[in-house]
Coordinates of C-alpha atoms and ligand atoms in Angstrom, one line a residue:
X2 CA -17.5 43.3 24.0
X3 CA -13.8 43.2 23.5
X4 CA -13.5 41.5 27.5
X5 CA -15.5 38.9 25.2
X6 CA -13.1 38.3 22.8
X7 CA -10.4 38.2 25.8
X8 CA -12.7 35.6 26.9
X9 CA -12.8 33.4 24.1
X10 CA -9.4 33.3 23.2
X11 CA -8.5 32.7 26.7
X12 CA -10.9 29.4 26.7
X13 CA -9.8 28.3 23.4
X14 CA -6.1 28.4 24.2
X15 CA -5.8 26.5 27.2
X16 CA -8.1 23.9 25.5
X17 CA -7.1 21.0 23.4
X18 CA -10.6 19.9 22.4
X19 CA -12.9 22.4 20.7
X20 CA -15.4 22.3 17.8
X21 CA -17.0 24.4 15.6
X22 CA -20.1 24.1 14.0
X23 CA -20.8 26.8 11.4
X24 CA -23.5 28.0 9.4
X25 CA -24.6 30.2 6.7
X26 CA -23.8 33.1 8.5
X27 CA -19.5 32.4 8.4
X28 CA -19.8 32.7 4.3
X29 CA -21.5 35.8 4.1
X30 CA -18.7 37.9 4.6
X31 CA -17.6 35.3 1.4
X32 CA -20.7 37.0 -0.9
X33 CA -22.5 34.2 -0.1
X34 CA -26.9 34.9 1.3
X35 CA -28.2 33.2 4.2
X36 CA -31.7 31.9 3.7
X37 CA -33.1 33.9 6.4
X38 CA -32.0 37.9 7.4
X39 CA -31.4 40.9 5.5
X40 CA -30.0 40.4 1.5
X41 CA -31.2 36.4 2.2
X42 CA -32.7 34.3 -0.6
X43 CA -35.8 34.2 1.5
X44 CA -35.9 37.8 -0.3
X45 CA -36.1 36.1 -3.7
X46 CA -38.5 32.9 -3.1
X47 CA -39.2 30.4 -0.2
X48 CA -36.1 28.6 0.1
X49 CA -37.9 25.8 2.4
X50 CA -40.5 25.5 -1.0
X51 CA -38.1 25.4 -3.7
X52 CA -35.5 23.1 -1.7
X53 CA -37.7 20.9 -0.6
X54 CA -37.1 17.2 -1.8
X55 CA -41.0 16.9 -2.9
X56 CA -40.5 20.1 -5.4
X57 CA -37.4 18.7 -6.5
X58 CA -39.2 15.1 -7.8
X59 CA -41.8 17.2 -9.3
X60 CA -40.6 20.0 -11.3
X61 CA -36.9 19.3 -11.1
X62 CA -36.0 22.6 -14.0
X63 CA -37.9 24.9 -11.3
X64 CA -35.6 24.1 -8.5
X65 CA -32.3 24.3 -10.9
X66 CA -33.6 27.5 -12.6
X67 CA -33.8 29.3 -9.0
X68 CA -32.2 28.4 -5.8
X69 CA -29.4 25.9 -7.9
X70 CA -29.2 29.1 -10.4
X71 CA -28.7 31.5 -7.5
X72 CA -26.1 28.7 -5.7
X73 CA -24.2 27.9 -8.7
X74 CA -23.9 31.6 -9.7
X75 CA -22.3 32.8 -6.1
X76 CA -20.3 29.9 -5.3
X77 CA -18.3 30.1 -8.5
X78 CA -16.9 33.4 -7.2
X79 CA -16.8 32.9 -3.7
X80 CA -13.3 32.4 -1.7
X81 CA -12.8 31.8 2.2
X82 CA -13.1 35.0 4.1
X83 CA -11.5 35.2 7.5
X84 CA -13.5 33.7 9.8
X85 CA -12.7 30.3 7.2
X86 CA -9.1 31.2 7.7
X87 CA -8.9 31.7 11.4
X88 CA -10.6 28.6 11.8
X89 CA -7.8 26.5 9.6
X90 CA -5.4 28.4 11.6
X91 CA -6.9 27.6 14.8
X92 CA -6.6 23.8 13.4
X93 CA -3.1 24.4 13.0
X94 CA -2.4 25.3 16.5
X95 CA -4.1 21.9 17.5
X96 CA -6.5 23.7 18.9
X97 CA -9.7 23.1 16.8
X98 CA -10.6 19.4 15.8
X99 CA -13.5 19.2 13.8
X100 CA -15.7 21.3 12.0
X101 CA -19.4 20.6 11.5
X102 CA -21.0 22.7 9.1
X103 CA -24.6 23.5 7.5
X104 CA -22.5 25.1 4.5
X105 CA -22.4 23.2 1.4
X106 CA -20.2 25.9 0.1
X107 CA -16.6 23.7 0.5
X108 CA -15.3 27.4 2.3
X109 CA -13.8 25.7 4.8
X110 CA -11.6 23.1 3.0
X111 CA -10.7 25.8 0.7
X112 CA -9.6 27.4 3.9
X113 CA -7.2 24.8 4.8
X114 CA -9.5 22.4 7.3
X115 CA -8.9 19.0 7.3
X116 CA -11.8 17.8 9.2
X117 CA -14.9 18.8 8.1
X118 CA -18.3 16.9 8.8
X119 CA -20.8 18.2 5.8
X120 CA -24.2 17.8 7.7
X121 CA -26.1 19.1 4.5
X122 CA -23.5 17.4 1.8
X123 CA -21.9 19.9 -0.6
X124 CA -22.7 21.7 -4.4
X125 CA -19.7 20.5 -5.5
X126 CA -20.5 16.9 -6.9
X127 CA -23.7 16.1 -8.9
X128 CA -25.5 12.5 -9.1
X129 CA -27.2 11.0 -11.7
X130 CA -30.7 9.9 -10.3
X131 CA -31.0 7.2 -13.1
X132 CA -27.7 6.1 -12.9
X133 CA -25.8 7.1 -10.1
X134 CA -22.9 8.5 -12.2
X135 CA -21.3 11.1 -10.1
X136 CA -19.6 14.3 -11.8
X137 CA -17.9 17.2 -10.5
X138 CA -20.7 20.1 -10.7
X139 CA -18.0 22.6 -12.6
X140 CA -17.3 19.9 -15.3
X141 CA -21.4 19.5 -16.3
X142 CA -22.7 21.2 -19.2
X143 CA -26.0 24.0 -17.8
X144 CA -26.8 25.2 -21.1
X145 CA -30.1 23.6 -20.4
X146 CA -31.9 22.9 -17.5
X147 CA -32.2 20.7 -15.4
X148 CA -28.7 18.9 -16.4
X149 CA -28.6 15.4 -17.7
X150 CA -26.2 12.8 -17.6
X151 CA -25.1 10.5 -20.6
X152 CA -27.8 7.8 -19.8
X153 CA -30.2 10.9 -20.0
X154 CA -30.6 10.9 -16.3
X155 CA -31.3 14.0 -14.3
X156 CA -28.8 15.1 -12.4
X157 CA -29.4 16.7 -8.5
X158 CA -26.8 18.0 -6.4
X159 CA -24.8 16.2 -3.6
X160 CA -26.0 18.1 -0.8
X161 CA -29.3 17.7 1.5
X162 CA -32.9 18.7 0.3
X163 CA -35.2 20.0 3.1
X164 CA -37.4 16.9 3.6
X165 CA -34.3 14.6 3.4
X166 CA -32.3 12.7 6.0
X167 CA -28.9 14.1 7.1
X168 CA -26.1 11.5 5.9
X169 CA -26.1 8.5 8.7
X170 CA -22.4 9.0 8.9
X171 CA -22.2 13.0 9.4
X172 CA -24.9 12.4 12.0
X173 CA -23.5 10.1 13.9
X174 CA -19.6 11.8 14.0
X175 CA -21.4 15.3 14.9
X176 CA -23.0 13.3 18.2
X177 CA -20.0 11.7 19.2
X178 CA -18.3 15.1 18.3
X179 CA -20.5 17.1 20.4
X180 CA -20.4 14.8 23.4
X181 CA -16.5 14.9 23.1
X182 CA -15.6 18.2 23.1
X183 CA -14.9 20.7 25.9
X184 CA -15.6 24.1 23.7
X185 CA -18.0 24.7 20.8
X186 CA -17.6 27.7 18.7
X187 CA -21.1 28.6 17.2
X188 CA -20.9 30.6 14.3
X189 CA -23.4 32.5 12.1
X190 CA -26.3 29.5 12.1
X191 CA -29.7 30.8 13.4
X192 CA -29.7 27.4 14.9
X193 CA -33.4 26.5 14.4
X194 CA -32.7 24.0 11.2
X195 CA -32.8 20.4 12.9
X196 CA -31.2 18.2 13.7
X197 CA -27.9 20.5 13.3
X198 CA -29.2 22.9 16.1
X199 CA -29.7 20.2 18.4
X200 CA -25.0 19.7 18.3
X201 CA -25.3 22.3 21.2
X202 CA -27.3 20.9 23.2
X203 CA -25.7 17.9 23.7
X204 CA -21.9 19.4 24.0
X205 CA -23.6 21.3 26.4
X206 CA -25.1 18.7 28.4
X207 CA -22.1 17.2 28.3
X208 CA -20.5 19.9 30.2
X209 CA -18.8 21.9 27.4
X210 CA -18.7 25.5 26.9
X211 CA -20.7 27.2 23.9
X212 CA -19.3 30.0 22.6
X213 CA -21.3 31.7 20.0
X214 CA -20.5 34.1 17.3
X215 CA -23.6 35.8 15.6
X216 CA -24.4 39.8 15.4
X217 CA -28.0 38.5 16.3
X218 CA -29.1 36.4 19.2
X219 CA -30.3 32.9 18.4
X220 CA -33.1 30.5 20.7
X221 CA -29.2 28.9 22.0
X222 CA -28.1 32.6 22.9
X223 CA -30.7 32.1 26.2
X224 CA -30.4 27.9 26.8
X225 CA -27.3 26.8 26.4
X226 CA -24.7 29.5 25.4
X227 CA -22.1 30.1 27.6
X228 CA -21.9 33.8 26.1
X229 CA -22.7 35.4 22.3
X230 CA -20.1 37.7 20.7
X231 CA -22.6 39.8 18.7
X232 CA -20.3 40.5 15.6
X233 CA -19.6 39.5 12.1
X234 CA -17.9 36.1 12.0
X235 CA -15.0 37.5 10.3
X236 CA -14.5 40.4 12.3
X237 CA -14.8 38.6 15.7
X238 CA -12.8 35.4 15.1
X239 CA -10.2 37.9 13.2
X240 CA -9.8 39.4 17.1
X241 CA -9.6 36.1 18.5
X242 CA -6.7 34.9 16.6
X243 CA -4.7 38.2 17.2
X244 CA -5.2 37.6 21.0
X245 CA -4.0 33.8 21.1
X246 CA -1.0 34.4 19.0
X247 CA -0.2 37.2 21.4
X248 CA -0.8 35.3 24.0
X249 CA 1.6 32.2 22.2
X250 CA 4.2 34.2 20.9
Ligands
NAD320 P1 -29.6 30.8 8.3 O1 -29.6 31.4 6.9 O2 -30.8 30.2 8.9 O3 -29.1 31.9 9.4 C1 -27.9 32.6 9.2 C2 -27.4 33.1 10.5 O4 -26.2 33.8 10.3 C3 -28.4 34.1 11.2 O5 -28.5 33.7 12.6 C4 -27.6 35.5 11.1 O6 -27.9 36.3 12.2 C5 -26.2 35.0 11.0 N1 -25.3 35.9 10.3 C6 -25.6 36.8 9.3 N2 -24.4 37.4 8.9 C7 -23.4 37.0 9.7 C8 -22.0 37.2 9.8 N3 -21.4 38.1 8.9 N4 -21.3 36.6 10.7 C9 -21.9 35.7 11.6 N5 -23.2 35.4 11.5 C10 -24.0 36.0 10.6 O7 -28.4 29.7 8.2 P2 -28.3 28.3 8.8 O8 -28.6 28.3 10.3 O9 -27.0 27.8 8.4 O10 -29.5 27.5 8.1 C11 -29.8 27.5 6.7 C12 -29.5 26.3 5.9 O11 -29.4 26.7 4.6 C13 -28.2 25.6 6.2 O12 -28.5 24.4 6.9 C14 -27.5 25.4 4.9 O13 -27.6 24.0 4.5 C15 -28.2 26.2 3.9 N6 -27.5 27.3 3.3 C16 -26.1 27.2 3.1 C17 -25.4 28.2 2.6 C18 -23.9 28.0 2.3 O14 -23.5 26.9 2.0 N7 -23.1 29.1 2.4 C19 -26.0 29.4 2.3 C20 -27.4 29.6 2.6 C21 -28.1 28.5 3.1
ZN321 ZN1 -27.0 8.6 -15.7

């Protein structure tokens, strides 16, 4: 395992053009539940049900009384871990471009990234659907459920429904993004929520390495990974960082 992390870091260093494309998995270690896995929200109700566009449109105070409940709750608290921080730090060394993440958690901007391509929007700004007014999502009053605007609007979060289209623009960056780059660091996304699992296929196509981070394997682990680290996302990229500042300083 540890010739892994050797591995890695030896790959990332020498490189000038690597990615990352995170999901659920990097904020756990944050406090944050995955949908699927052990402690997940799939525990609670069927995330796919209750964030699904459809459910939204008709019962709009279910979906904000349970999975926006549970979202709002967690990421209030939650700060960068340090699989966020390696990843800014990484940044710094003009090693890492871009990250594309699932998250809608704003982790890695918190962290210190500069570059991050939302691929399911973020929980941090609401929209009116009446409207349009947009408001920061710690600024609106949640006495009552769902939250209205001033026009008497319903408001819904800025981030993707399932049933929705990913942003045109975060779509289109991730392809050219994934075609680009020579290394893609894989971290903590089961990879079978499309079109997001679909970024390693085509940086692998295009002849880059996949390096994934996950403690379990994923249907990429077998296709197109160049190797899996089976650890915690913290924990592994923790290790990576330690061995490329050696080897820099
Ligand atoms: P997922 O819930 O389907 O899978 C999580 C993956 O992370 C699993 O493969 C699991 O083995 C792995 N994992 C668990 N703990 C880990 C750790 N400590 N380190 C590294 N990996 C770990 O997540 P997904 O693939 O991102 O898909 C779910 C969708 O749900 C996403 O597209 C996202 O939009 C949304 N979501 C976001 C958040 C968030 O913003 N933090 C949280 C839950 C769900
Ligand atoms: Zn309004």
């Amino acid at each position: 395992m540890n010739d892994l992390i050797a591995k890695a870091a030896e790959m990332l260093a020498k490189t000038r053009h690597v990615i990352a494309l995170t999901g659920a998995g990097i904020s756990v270690e944050s406090g944050i539940p995955p949908f699927r896995g052990p402690g997940g929200l799939w525990e609670k109700f069927d995330p796919m049900e209750v964030g699904h566009i459809r459910t939204f449109m008709k019962d709009p105070a279910r979906v904000w009384n349970t999975l926006m409940a549970e979202m709002r709750g967690v990421l209030k608290k939650a700060v960068p871990n340090s699989a966020h921080t390696s990843l800014a730090r990484l940044e710094e060394l003009s090693i890492l471009k871009t990250v594309i993440t699932q998250n809608i958690d704003g982790l890695h901007q918190k962290a210190g990234n500069t570059d991050v391509i939302e691929f399911h929007g973020n929980f941090a700004w609401l929209t009116c659907m009446d409207c349009g007014n947009r408001k920061e999502t710690i600024s609106v009053n949640m006495d009552v459920l769902p939250p209205r605007c001033e026009c008497g609007g319903i408001f819904r979060p800025d981030c993707v429904f399932f049933g929705e289209a990913i942003p045109e623009e975060a779509l289109i960056r991730s392809r050219e993004e994934a075609r680009a780059c020579e290394v893609m660091l894989v971290v903590g996304t089961s990879a079978i929520v499309q079109p997001a699992a679909f970024m390693p296929m085509i940086a692998h196509q295009s002849g880059a390495k996949i390096i994934e981070i996950n403690p379990e394997p994923t249907p990429l682990t077998e296709s197109v990974s160049t190797f899996i680290i089976q650890k915690r996302a913290g924990e592994a990229l923790t290790a990576i960082m330690a061995e490329i500042e050696k080897r820099a300083g």
